[in-house]
Amino acid sequence: MALKDLEIRALQPKDRIYKKADERGLYIEVHPSGSKLWRFKYGYLGKDKRLAFGRYPEVTLAEAREKRDEARQKLRDGVDPLAERKRAKLLAHYKAANTFGDVAREYIGKMVAEGRADTTTAKAGWLLEQLRPLCGQPLTDLKPIDILAALKRLEAKGKLETARRCRSFAGRVFRYGVATGRAESDPTSLLRGALITPKTTHHAAILEPAAFGELLRAIEAYPGHRITRLACQISPHVMARPGEIRQALWPEIEFDNSVWRIPATRMKMRRPHSIPLSRQVKAYLLELHELTGPDGYIFPAFHTSRRPLSENTVNQAFRRMGYAVGEVTAHGLRTTASTLLNESGKWSPDAIERSLAHADKDAVRGTYNRGTYWEERVAMHQWWSDYLDLLRDGPEGKDPAWTSSPCRDRARK
């Protein structure tokens, strides 16, 4: 006989659990604690099963009957309502454990395991922080409009380049999610063209020889920390990226072979890179060796030898020399080298590109070129150091191979 709401409210707890039936498999369990729980009993493939519908009175009699009828409809359609509920719970747990933040952090962990540079993984972590509004949402729930909204918030703050980089990073996370079975597609691919294209800004660099000679003289006269001065003196000669210079280690320097060998783990393109050492650079390194050698960082931080020099140290030194942000930067020294070496007409563009450690767009050609141009690069680096000495010490126009240089003379000794 069907239950009535008044009758259910009157049910009192006993020492043991007991049941009161409603209709068509629905009943209520009364527990010794006083709890009254809805249950639905049914058979599926010859087995008796029970489905919980919740607690009375949070779930009313009418709601319990509605749930029962829905379950009976599933049974008529050949679906086990209990198995379907379990699948739904598993899916909910799966989604909750596979949010954008979870997958992104796992992806960054993969980058670390692959030996990506610390700066690269740190930037990835910073980009994830910019996308914090997406972190708590399952990958499968995120739509292009959700990602666009997060990127537009960055644009509204004037962070156009950050928004562009965040879209690229989010795309890598989604593609990793697809590859690991936790996403179906990359919605960021539909956002191409939706963001404001930032204006390309180049690293500030001095491109006039006479002006560059003034900078070299300012470096020579720099009154600050000796390690900082030597970092500023070496940087124009070696053409390496600022991060590669400041994280350089003494074991990478081969004085006998006049070469600096940088492992792939510290290179932007993940390829090992060798830099010929001119006599001038070797002289600077020998001076540094007395300060920071023979192990560890060549340019350690001032307060601890366990960390490299700060990434802003050289740029701050330029500011103290009187150069504004828009005039020269540590990275811009590479632009100066590239420009003046190409303008000299003495060296092949491929040799210059190899010394700058630029990747070749043609993979086959790039693989071949990695082993070529070494002899030319050795001669070029010595010519470049001699030319820098000429700019620093005297007038332009002479072949630097015939000029005298205090640094070269010191190296010979």
XYZ file of C-alpha atoms in Angstrom:
413
model
C 0.000 0.000 0.000
C 1.264 3.465 -0.896
C 2.800 5.546 1.861
C 1.495 8.929 2.920
C 3.647 11.842 4.005
C 1.946 12.025 7.399
C 2.643 8.349 7.955
C 6.333 8.773 7.088
C 6.730 11.646 9.561
C 5.218 9.461 12.280
C 7.717 6.627 11.822
C 9.883 6.199 14.954
C 13.350 4.619 15.197
C 13.767 1.140 16.647
C 16.713 -0.920 17.805
C 17.236 -2.213 14.294
C 16.805 -0.870 10.790
C 13.316 -1.502 9.429
C 11.557 -0.737 6.159
C 8.219 0.653 5.035
C 7.246 -0.054 1.452
C 5.648 2.443 -0.914
C 4.896 1.186 -4.435
C 6.766 -0.436 -7.358
C 9.986 -1.127 -5.495
C 10.252 2.170 -3.572
C 10.601 1.963 0.216
C 12.005 3.943 3.112
C 14.548 2.678 5.655
C 14.311 3.890 9.234
C 17.613 3.702 11.145
C 18.114 3.563 14.924
C 19.628 7.043 14.676
C 16.332 8.382 13.344
C 17.534 8.787 9.746
C 14.962 7.941 7.083
C 16.519 6.970 3.733
C 14.821 6.310 0.411
C 15.679 3.091 -1.411
C 14.571 1.550 -4.694
C 14.732 -2.212 -5.140
C 14.858 -3.651 -8.650
C 16.138 -6.621 -10.592
C 18.629 -6.484 -13.463
C 19.927 -9.489 -15.388
C 18.687 -11.821 -12.689
C 20.264 -9.910 -9.783
C 18.567 -7.906 -7.044
C 19.908 -4.358 -6.762
C 19.171 -1.300 -4.680
C 19.460 2.375 -5.510
C 19.620 5.172 -2.907
C 17.549 8.294 -3.518
C 18.544 10.384 -0.522
C 17.341 11.337 2.927
C 13.800 12.209 3.957
C 12.596 14.983 4.295
C 15.336 16.601 2.086
C 13.967 14.317 -0.630
C 10.191 14.411 -0.396
C 7.842 11.512 -1.096
C 6.902 13.026 -4.449
C 10.588 13.498 -5.434
C 11.433 9.929 -4.402
C 8.601 8.594 -6.578
C 9.826 10.733 -9.493
C 13.337 9.301 -9.115
C 11.856 5.792 -8.962
C 9.936 6.373 -12.195
C 13.071 7.671 -13.925
C 14.972 4.561 -12.817
C 12.167 2.288 -14.065
C 12.275 4.086 -17.439
C 16.018 3.381 -17.696
C 15.347 -0.273 -16.936
C 12.769 -0.391 -19.730
C 15.464 1.064 -22.034
C 17.881 -1.679 -20.989
C 20.041 0.545 -18.808
C 21.081 -0.385 -15.266
C 20.450 2.833 -13.265
C 22.947 1.858 -10.526
C 25.740 1.189 -13.031
C 24.940 4.454 -14.813
C 25.159 6.375 -11.515
C 28.545 4.811 -10.755
C 29.807 5.807 -14.184
C 28.575 9.359 -13.642
C 30.409 9.543 -10.296
C 33.598 8.203 -11.832
C 33.338 10.735 -14.633
C 32.801 13.549 -12.122
C 35.845 12.441 -10.122
C 37.845 12.108 -13.336
C 36.934 15.625 -14.386
C 37.677 17.019 -10.956
C 41.140 15.434 -11.012
C 41.900 16.659 -14.531
C 41.472 20.380 -14.349
C 43.428 22.739 -16.545
C 45.702 23.473 -13.594
C 46.345 19.786 -12.868
C 47.224 18.956 -16.454
C 49.304 22.125 -16.873
C 51.371 21.336 -13.786
C 51.859 17.781 -15.035
C 52.955 19.167 -18.399
C 55.478 21.474 -16.714
C 56.732 18.479 -14.720
C 57.263 16.676 -18.019
C 59.304 19.655 -19.246
C 61.486 19.426 -16.140
C 61.957 15.663 -16.616
C 63.008 16.285 -20.215
C 65.767 18.579 -18.994
C 64.310 21.830 -20.265
C 66.142 24.933 -19.065
C 65.172 26.313 -15.672
C 64.238 29.629 -17.265
C 61.916 27.839 -19.698
C 60.081 25.908 -16.986
C 59.955 28.998 -14.769
C 58.321 30.948 -17.599
C 55.807 28.136 -18.083
C 54.927 28.322 -14.378
C 54.530 32.086 -14.655
C 52.218 31.725 -17.674
C 50.119 29.215 -15.732
C 49.784 31.773 -12.942
C 48.440 34.287 -15.493
C 45.784 31.730 -16.474
C 44.659 31.119 -12.884
C 40.920 31.664 -13.704
C 41.063 28.483 -15.815
C 42.973 26.311 -13.347
C 40.015 24.882 -11.420
C 37.971 23.884 -14.476
C 38.123 20.444 -16.151
C 39.779 20.477 -19.565
C 36.721 18.898 -21.166
C 34.473 21.687 -19.851
C 36.548 24.573 -21.191
C 35.296 26.159 -24.391
C 37.036 28.694 -26.651
C 35.002 31.523 -25.119
C 36.218 30.621 -21.606
C 39.848 30.815 -22.680
C 39.258 33.975 -24.686
C 37.728 35.656 -21.631
C 40.862 34.919 -19.577
C 43.098 36.222 -22.372
C 41.020 39.350 -22.876
C 41.451 40.194 -19.193
C 45.205 40.262 -19.820
C 44.717 42.401 -22.914
C 42.619 44.860 -20.932
C 45.641 45.396 -18.674
C 47.801 46.165 -21.688
C 49.610 42.802 -21.517
C 49.341 42.007 -25.221
C 52.474 39.882 -25.476
C 51.571 38.018 -22.275
C 48.118 37.213 -23.684
C 49.704 35.888 -26.873
C 52.155 33.696 -24.967
C 49.390 32.441 -22.649
C 47.308 31.330 -25.632
C 50.296 29.403 -26.967
C 50.979 27.811 -23.569
C 47.310 26.877 -23.102
C 47.381 25.234 -26.520
C 50.345 23.089 -25.500
C 48.518 22.056 -22.325
C 45.389 21.059 -24.268
C 47.411 19.108 -26.830
C 49.148 17.300 -23.973
C 45.696 16.619 -22.512
C 44.562 15.149 -25.843
C 47.687 12.987 -26.053
C 47.079 11.623 -22.538
C 43.361 11.010 -23.034
C 42.048 13.849 -20.884
C 40.860 16.239 -23.563
C 39.190 15.828 -26.919
C 40.584 18.834 -28.770
C 42.560 22.059 -28.490
C 40.043 24.928 -28.306
C 42.812 27.542 -28.494
C 43.296 26.703 -32.178
C 40.000 28.484 -32.827
C 41.282 31.678 -31.213
C 43.867 32.518 -33.856
C 43.249 36.094 -34.895
C 41.076 36.862 -31.868
C 43.819 38.651 -29.926
C 45.447 41.989 -30.616
C 48.799 41.436 -32.289
C 51.479 43.154 -30.200
C 53.981 45.369 -31.965
C 57.332 43.656 -32.331
C 59.877 45.212 -30.005
C 63.548 44.503 -30.529
C 66.176 44.423 -27.826
C 67.767 47.845 -27.594
C 71.157 47.767 -29.284
C 73.877 50.164 -30.471
C 74.535 49.668 -34.187
C 76.986 52.501 -34.908
C 80.660 51.489 -34.449
C 81.695 54.810 -32.922
C 78.850 54.719 -30.392
C 79.656 51.118 -29.571
C 83.247 52.117 -28.908
C 81.948 54.637 -26.368
C 80.031 51.857 -24.626
C 83.151 49.677 -24.508
C 85.089 52.544 -22.940
C 82.306 53.034 -20.379
C 82.483 49.331 -19.519
C 86.254 49.505 -19.146
C 85.871 52.404 -16.699
C 82.938 50.893 -14.773
C 83.628 51.418 -11.039
C 81.205 48.796 -9.757
C 81.756 45.206 -8.701
C 84.667 43.540 -10.473
C 82.659 40.456 -11.476
C 79.969 42.686 -12.992
C 82.583 44.636 -14.965
C 84.094 41.413 -16.309
C 80.637 40.102 -17.260
C 80.073 43.345 -19.198
C 83.495 43.049 -20.844
C 83.078 39.420 -21.904
C 79.471 39.665 -23.136
C 80.139 41.660 -26.355
C 82.870 39.214 -27.409
C 81.179 35.821 -27.026
C 77.783 36.659 -28.658
C 75.958 34.317 -26.242
C 72.570 34.966 -24.711
C 72.636 36.695 -21.290
C 71.259 33.600 -19.526
C 73.901 31.380 -21.088
C 76.621 33.753 -19.918
C 75.502 34.291 -16.352
C 74.902 30.541 -15.806
C 78.257 29.527 -17.298
C 80.255 26.971 -15.289
C 84.027 26.657 -15.046
C 84.089 22.989 -16.213
C 82.622 24.184 -19.539
C 85.746 26.250 -20.294
C 88.621 24.503 -22.094
C 91.540 26.916 -21.910
C 93.897 24.576 -23.789
C 91.489 24.246 -26.718
C 90.271 27.863 -26.517
C 86.618 26.826 -26.466
C 83.566 27.222 -24.245
C 81.256 24.200 -24.559
C 77.674 24.858 -23.430
C 75.541 21.729 -22.891
C 72.185 21.360 -24.638
C 70.299 21.610 -21.338
C 71.221 25.289 -21.052
C 70.656 26.270 -24.663
C 67.423 27.788 -25.930
C 67.327 25.438 -28.929
C 68.282 22.386 -26.817
C 71.420 21.786 -28.839
C 74.979 21.815 -27.446
C 76.874 24.906 -28.512
C 80.599 25.636 -28.702
C 82.042 29.150 -28.658
C 85.606 29.862 -29.773
C 87.518 31.854 -27.165
C 89.566 34.737 -28.486
C 92.765 35.738 -26.739
C 90.947 38.686 -25.179
C 88.182 36.523 -23.732
C 90.718 34.066 -22.330
C 92.488 36.981 -20.627
C 89.234 38.123 -19.032
C 88.473 34.546 -17.938
C 91.908 34.144 -16.399
C 91.256 37.292 -14.378
C 87.889 35.881 -13.328
C 89.428 32.517 -12.483
C 91.365 34.164 -9.671
C 88.065 35.449 -8.237
C 85.567 32.615 -8.729
C 87.405 29.539 -10.076
C 88.082 26.722 -10.415
C 84.600 25.202 -9.889
C 80.998 26.342 -9.887
C 79.607 29.419 -11.586
C 81.945 31.677 -13.486
C 79.695 34.606 -12.563
C 78.259 33.747 -9.115
C 75.786 35.925 -7.257
C 77.337 38.414 -4.860
C 75.734 36.905 -1.749
C 76.161 33.191 -2.545
C 78.297 31.087 -4.880
C 75.473 28.562 -5.233
C 73.484 30.791 -7.560
C 74.456 32.657 -10.719
C 74.542 36.388 -11.168
C 71.110 38.019 -11.318
C 69.612 38.317 -14.795
C 69.353 42.095 -14.360
C 72.912 42.730 -13.171
C 74.456 43.605 -16.541
C 71.503 45.759 -17.594
C 71.612 47.595 -14.279
C 75.319 48.218 -14.842
C 74.486 49.787 -18.209
C 71.970 52.032 -16.471
C 74.647 53.123 -13.987
C 76.943 53.910 -16.909
C 74.297 56.377 -18.100
C 72.613 54.287 -20.811
C 68.814 54.312 -20.826
C 66.615 51.240 -21.248
C 65.962 52.099 -24.887
C 69.647 52.506 -25.740
C 71.329 49.216 -24.893
C 70.575 45.872 -23.219
C 72.621 42.763 -22.523
C 70.658 40.847 -25.159
C 71.096 43.705 -27.621
C 74.843 43.023 -27.693
C 74.035 40.018 -29.878
C 72.225 42.294 -32.317
C 75.273 44.565 -32.429
C 77.564 41.617 -33.171
C 75.245 40.255 -35.862
C 74.873 43.656 -37.548
C 78.525 44.678 -37.548
C 79.825 41.231 -38.521
C 77.433 41.050 -41.461
C 78.272 44.604 -42.518
C 81.989 43.803 -42.468
C 81.511 41.451 -45.438
C 84.352 39.263 -44.157
C 82.307 36.334 -42.841
C 79.634 34.047 -44.225
C 76.134 34.625 -42.817
C 75.964 30.938 -41.877
C 79.061 31.211 -39.679
C 77.604 34.282 -37.978
C 74.296 32.490 -37.381
C 76.098 29.485 -35.930
C 77.994 31.712 -33.492
C 74.679 33.271 -32.450
C 73.281 29.720 -31.941
C 70.281 30.422 -34.122
C 68.266 27.401 -35.241
C 68.223 26.591 -38.948
C 64.660 26.391 -40.302
C 65.760 23.589 -42.625
C 66.236 20.628 -40.235
C 68.512 18.677 -42.631
C 70.606 21.717 -43.449
C 70.719 22.662 -39.761
C 72.046 19.229 -38.818
C 74.810 19.555 -41.423
C 75.705 23.121 -40.478
C 76.169 22.272 -36.811
C 79.438 20.592 -37.671
C 80.694 23.162 -40.174
C 82.173 26.666 -40.130
C 84.265 25.965 -37.035
C 87.562 27.166 -38.509
C 85.862 30.238 -39.923
C 84.185 30.912 -36.600
C 87.516 30.663 -34.730
C 89.006 33.278 -37.065
C 85.851 35.391 -36.891
C 85.743 35.477 -33.084
C 89.381 36.585 -32.946
C 88.739 39.237 -35.603
C 85.655 40.399 -33.701
C 87.570 40.749 -30.410
C 90.360 42.641 -32.186
C 87.767 44.905 -33.796
C 86.126 45.596 -30.429
C 89.526 46.564 -29.045
C 90.000 48.901 -31.995
C 86.629 50.546 -31.375
C 87.428 50.905 -27.695
C 90.998 52.154 -28.050
C 91.297 54.037 -31.316
C 89.813 55.403 -34.552
C 87.800 53.358 -36.998
C 88.870 52.282 -40.435
C 91.958 50.158 -39.706
C 92.096 46.410 -40.036
C 91.938 45.200 -36.414
C 94.387 42.408 -37.201
C 97.154 45.046 -37.275
C 96.195 46.989 -34.165
C 97.662 46.526 -30.738
C 95.481 45.517 -27.802
C 96.219 45.581 -24.068
C 93.949 42.579 -23.547
C 95.667 40.625 -26.302
C 99.075 41.492 -24.951
C 97.956 40.379 -21.473
C 96.716 37.079 -22.870
C 100.030 36.437 -24.637
C 101.881 36.837 -21.367
